[in-house]
Amino acid sequence: MYIAIILLGIIGAIAALILFVLSKKFEVKEDPRIARTLEALPGANCGGCGYPGCGGFAVACVNAESLEGLSCPVGGTEVMKKVASIIGKDAGDTVPKIAVVRCNGTCEVRPRINKYDGARNCAVASALYGGETACSFGCLGLGDCVNACTFDAIHINLTTGIAEVTEDNCAACGACVKACPVKIIEMRKKGPKSRRIFVSCMNRDKGGIARKACANACIGCSKCFKECSFEAITISNNLAYIDDTKCRLCRKCTATCPTGAIHELNFPPRKTMPAGGTVATGKPTGKMPAEKQPTNEMPAEMQPVSETPAKKPFVNVLLPDKTEELKIHQQLTINH
């Protein structure tokens, strides 16, 4: 019994020695910058960078010749600057992005024609049919994007039945974009002061069919295309699209859209036109009121007196008629 225990101990010691020697011989040395880069990353493991977790992204950053095209959507520019300082490379500027739901088909403008009674899953519903409305391009409202988001940044509005993004929580990881089976969620530039303009529709049917299915649908009328002077709008498959890299946020296209399919977010209210036709801005116009306008007329008390004497009024004096009196006098003379 003791001999067996001793033999097992000797065999274990020899095996451990062999494993130790082999581990040293075939040791794979890891760049210490990978561990430091991993510590600088937010650790969300969302996959928004295109790599399997923060560990894969850290390895990619260290092994890459430059950081161009590499970005952590959760950490943004500040995190990438830290990573650049660790690995000794230039990070450049990262354009902030945010998820945008391109559907405006609320219950009022997109009436239901049936009721879905299956699994509460967008992927399953889209595989079976086009949805509860006549528009097969709109939001199904079953919450696959909500389940995919780990930042509590997207929810289903129970009134409209459409997914809505909470800007303050969105990390631009792109998980909701991948989860949406009808592809109505897009990553777009956040824009200065979080202002952005986009076509909130994905319906590619012809105008009449699209308008019948949803009153807010894009009908491909090309009015926005003709209005834009920056070549930011294109029309393809009966659907307008605004390129956020060319858009100057002038909002002219929004005013010309006949169906309200183009949305503008976080802009100040437009200036209203009063009945007079001038813009009511609340600022002084530089003009005096009519009653205070200067005139060239001199007050009556200061006007000079004319030297020409005033004409006397003409008086028509009627002289008494003497004809009758003369006739009476002649008659009396004859009688005498």
XYZ file of C-alpha atoms in Angstrom:
336
model
C 0.000 0.000 0.000
C 2.759 2.436 0.919
C 4.689 1.408 -2.180
C 1.718 2.350 -4.380
C 1.384 5.746 -2.738
C 5.083 6.425 -3.204
C 4.971 5.357 -6.858
C 1.976 7.607 -7.539
C 3.757 10.498 -5.874
C 6.893 9.944 -7.945
C 4.860 9.726 -11.171
C 2.988 12.941 -10.296
C 6.200 14.791 -9.552
C 7.788 13.661 -12.813
C 4.656 14.659 -14.779
C 4.569 18.063 -13.107
C 8.238 18.617 -13.940
C 7.656 17.681 -17.546
C 4.663 20.033 -17.825
C 6.666 22.857 -16.267
C 9.532 22.422 -18.720
C 7.178 22.224 -21.685
C 5.231 25.302 -20.584
C 8.432 27.317 -20.423
C 9.643 26.014 -23.748
C 6.407 26.620 -25.633
C 5.351 29.721 -23.735
C 3.437 32.256 -25.842
C 4.439 35.692 -24.680
C 1.633 38.267 -24.736
C 2.230 41.908 -25.344
C 1.750 43.653 -21.985
C -0.003 46.494 -23.810
C -2.978 44.195 -24.463
C -3.744 43.903 -20.758
C -3.345 47.654 -20.264
C -5.579 48.367 -23.270
C -8.200 45.976 -21.944
C -8.229 47.853 -18.644
C -8.812 51.147 -20.463
C -11.837 49.797 -22.354
C -15.324 50.089 -20.778
C -15.760 46.306 -20.606
C -19.257 46.278 -22.122
C -18.427 43.361 -24.450
C -21.228 44.568 -26.727
C -19.513 43.740 -30.005
C -20.229 47.175 -31.426
C -16.592 47.516 -32.444
C -16.890 44.476 -34.709
C -14.811 42.159 -32.525
C -15.871 39.450 -30.062
C -15.754 41.475 -26.873
C -13.305 43.982 -25.462
C -10.496 41.414 -25.359
C -10.596 40.870 -29.100
C -10.729 44.609 -29.698
C -7.695 45.175 -27.447
C -5.688 42.596 -29.405
C -6.755 44.184 -32.686
C -5.703 47.645 -31.525
C -2.247 46.491 -30.410
C -1.571 44.458 -33.561
C -2.908 47.041 -36.004
C -0.524 49.367 -37.811
C -2.838 52.298 -37.173
C -6.092 52.904 -35.309
C -7.879 54.154 -38.413
C -11.185 52.340 -38.705
C -11.019 51.057 -35.119
C -13.441 52.607 -32.698
C -15.110 51.809 -29.407
C -18.684 53.108 -29.748
C -19.336 52.882 -26.023
C -16.216 54.689 -24.838
C -16.043 57.164 -27.689
C -13.192 59.556 -28.344
C -11.935 59.721 -24.745
C -11.391 55.949 -24.501
C -9.711 55.789 -27.900
C -7.308 58.527 -26.846
C -6.352 56.465 -23.789
C -5.835 53.401 -25.967
C -3.707 55.435 -28.378
C -1.493 56.684 -25.569
C -0.969 53.116 -24.323
C 0.040 51.610 -27.656
C 1.773 54.729 -28.965
C -0.465 55.481 -31.953
C -2.664 58.314 -33.122
C -6.359 57.770 -32.456
C -7.840 60.577 -34.520
C -11.336 61.945 -33.995
C -14.318 59.644 -33.618
C -17.678 60.792 -34.944
C -20.380 60.159 -32.302
C -23.266 58.050 -33.580
C -26.677 57.049 -32.335
C -29.354 54.547 -33.265
C -32.288 55.906 -35.298
C -35.585 54.074 -35.827
C -36.758 54.811 -39.365
C -40.472 54.226 -38.948
C -43.235 56.741 -38.340
C -46.240 54.489 -38.812
C -48.223 55.113 -35.645
C -51.564 53.446 -34.995
C -53.421 56.516 -36.271
C -51.783 56.584 -39.705
C -51.109 52.864 -40.165
C -54.336 51.009 -39.290
C -54.268 47.348 -38.393
C -55.784 44.839 -40.787
C -55.190 41.733 -38.667
C -54.002 40.602 -35.237
C -50.867 38.567 -34.629
C -51.363 35.795 -32.091
C -48.037 33.992 -32.311
C -44.687 34.118 -30.522
C -43.826 37.603 -29.267
C -40.692 37.804 -31.354
C -39.962 40.047 -34.322
C -37.800 37.465 -36.076
C -40.542 34.841 -35.884
C -43.285 37.258 -36.927
C -41.332 38.607 -39.909
C -40.638 35.061 -41.099
C -44.355 34.228 -41.038
C -45.918 37.340 -42.610
C -45.590 41.095 -43.131
C -47.111 42.303 -39.893
C -50.435 43.486 -38.523
C -50.721 46.381 -41.001
C -50.644 46.778 -44.765
C -47.066 48.090 -44.537
C -44.622 45.193 -44.460
C -41.619 47.515 -44.046
C -42.530 49.055 -40.668
C -41.766 48.299 -37.039
C -43.353 45.086 -35.759
C -43.217 46.341 -32.166
C -42.446 42.968 -30.552
C -39.217 44.077 -28.876
C -36.278 42.137 -30.310
C -34.278 45.366 -30.238
C -35.244 45.938 -26.608
C -33.995 42.490 -25.622
C -30.728 42.970 -27.507
C -29.874 46.316 -25.887
C -27.799 46.021 -22.723
C -27.885 49.755 -21.968
C -31.659 50.187 -21.538
C -31.607 52.642 -24.434
C -34.549 51.454 -26.527
C -38.176 50.730 -25.653
C -41.488 50.093 -27.360
C -43.933 52.989 -27.116
C -47.206 51.388 -26.098
C -49.217 54.220 -27.672
C -47.604 54.199 -31.106
C -46.352 50.609 -31.121
C -42.963 51.756 -32.432
C -39.500 51.397 -30.924
C -38.013 54.604 -29.507
C -34.394 55.355 -28.608
C -33.380 57.089 -25.368
C -30.523 59.312 -26.485
C -28.808 59.638 -23.121
C -28.495 55.854 -22.745
C -27.600 54.876 -26.305
C -23.986 53.737 -26.610
C -24.134 53.206 -30.401
C -23.115 49.571 -30.007
C -25.294 48.488 -32.923
C -26.897 45.547 -31.140
C -30.401 46.781 -31.967
C -29.447 47.167 -35.633
C -28.412 43.526 -35.819
C -31.482 42.345 -33.902
C -34.075 44.096 -36.091
C -35.305 41.650 -38.776
C -36.927 44.354 -40.945
C -33.807 46.572 -40.864
C -35.474 49.839 -39.876
C -32.839 50.784 -37.261
C -29.784 52.603 -38.546
C -26.643 54.013 -36.951
C -26.330 57.687 -37.920
C -24.220 60.658 -36.908
C -25.435 62.165 -33.678
C -24.915 65.631 -35.108
C -24.030 68.941 -33.466
C -26.173 69.525 -30.371
C -27.711 66.124 -31.131
C -29.542 67.590 -34.132
C -30.176 65.352 -37.126
C -32.485 64.948 -40.092
C -33.503 61.603 -41.585
C -36.248 59.931 -43.593
C -38.371 58.068 -41.065
C -39.665 55.479 -43.521
C -38.417 52.300 -45.195
C -41.392 51.603 -47.481
C -40.166 50.851 -51.000
C -43.587 50.446 -52.580
C -44.843 52.906 -55.166
C -46.314 56.155 -53.889
C -49.986 55.270 -54.066
C -49.559 51.874 -52.454
C -47.255 53.247 -49.746
C -49.618 56.131 -48.935
C -52.568 53.766 -48.705
C -50.713 51.574 -46.206
C -49.409 54.498 -44.122
C -50.302 58.182 -44.296
C -46.761 59.142 -43.205
C -44.958 57.003 -45.763
C -42.366 58.324 -48.209
C -43.952 58.332 -51.675
C -40.766 59.037 -53.645
C -42.098 62.343 -55.020
C -38.537 63.780 -55.322
C -39.516 67.159 -53.868
C -36.840 66.873 -51.191
C -34.325 65.752 -53.814
C -34.990 68.858 -55.909
C -34.907 71.166 -52.873
C -31.539 69.975 -51.512
C -28.609 71.952 -52.906
C -25.916 69.844 -51.207
C -26.583 66.534 -53.018
C -27.355 64.902 -49.691
C -30.623 63.263 -50.800
C -30.989 60.367 -53.207
C -34.078 58.523 -54.459
C -33.871 54.763 -54.896
C -36.666 52.169 -55.083
C -39.334 54.826 -54.461
C -37.630 55.837 -51.217
C -35.652 58.948 -50.282
C -32.444 58.681 -48.267
C -30.441 61.462 -46.602
C -26.662 61.038 -46.395
C -25.654 62.329 -42.952
C -22.114 63.046 -44.175
C -23.410 65.577 -46.716
C -26.446 66.979 -44.927
C -25.981 70.574 -43.728
C -29.091 70.519 -41.490
C -30.753 73.369 -43.395
C -34.214 71.763 -42.921
C -35.481 72.794 -46.361
C -36.320 69.203 -47.230
C -38.431 68.836 -44.102
C -40.644 71.744 -45.094
C -41.204 70.407 -48.610
C -42.104 66.808 -47.669
C -45.862 66.405 -48.316
C -46.316 63.405 -45.995
C -44.066 64.391 -43.078
C -41.785 61.421 -43.657
C -38.654 63.513 -43.059
C -37.982 64.100 -39.374
C -35.867 66.743 -37.682
C -34.817 66.135 -34.091
C -33.748 68.556 -31.362
C -34.062 71.690 -33.516
C -35.486 74.961 -32.175
C -39.058 75.807 -33.211
C -39.460 77.310 -36.630
C -40.261 81.021 -36.883
C -43.949 81.626 -37.555
C -45.304 83.971 -40.226
C -47.994 86.352 -38.939
C -50.853 87.697 -41.058
C -48.793 90.691 -42.175
C -46.294 88.404 -43.924
C -43.256 89.363 -41.809
C -41.379 87.004 -39.561
C -42.253 87.451 -35.902
C -38.864 87.218 -34.235
C -39.475 89.355 -31.148
C -36.512 91.567 -32.102
C -36.678 95.338 -32.824
C -37.149 96.050 -36.536
C -35.546 99.498 -36.444
C -38.787 101.203 -37.601
C -40.792 103.677 -35.556
C -44.546 103.269 -35.112
C -46.741 105.156 -37.565
C -47.809 107.662 -34.942
C -44.156 108.409 -34.177
C -42.917 108.635 -37.748
C -41.274 112.051 -38.517
C -43.168 114.288 -41.003
C -42.284 117.417 -42.993
C -45.415 119.274 -41.877
C -45.015 122.272 -39.572
C -47.342 122.656 -36.601
C -50.207 125.101 -37.119
C -49.029 127.463 -34.384
C -45.629 127.832 -36.056
C -46.826 128.502 -39.642
C -46.224 132.109 -40.976
C -49.153 134.533 -41.372
C -49.925 135.571 -44.986
C -49.517 139.376 -45.779
C -52.260 139.406 -48.468
C -55.452 140.919 -47.006
C -58.410 138.716 -46.865
C -61.115 139.373 -49.450
C -64.438 140.714 -48.233
C -67.335 138.414 -48.779
C -69.641 139.309 -51.685
C -73.092 140.461 -50.532
C -75.951 140.477 -53.045
C -78.071 143.536 -52.153
C -81.509 143.544 -53.820
C -82.876 147.018 -54.703
C -86.608 147.549 -54.337
C -88.634 147.283 -57.546
C -89.950 150.862 -58.657
C -92.001 149.725 -61.685
C -95.302 149.267 -59.876
C -94.950 152.556 -58.009
C -94.392 154.492 -61.268
C -97.514 153.042 -62.908
C -99.724 154.087 -59.988
C -98.382 157.657 -60.123
C -99.161 158.012 -63.864
C -102.740 156.751 -63.388
C -103.470 159.332 -60.700
C -102.182 162.167 -62.923
C -104.554 161.278 -65.792
C -107.572 161.147 -63.519
C -106.957 164.617 -62.249
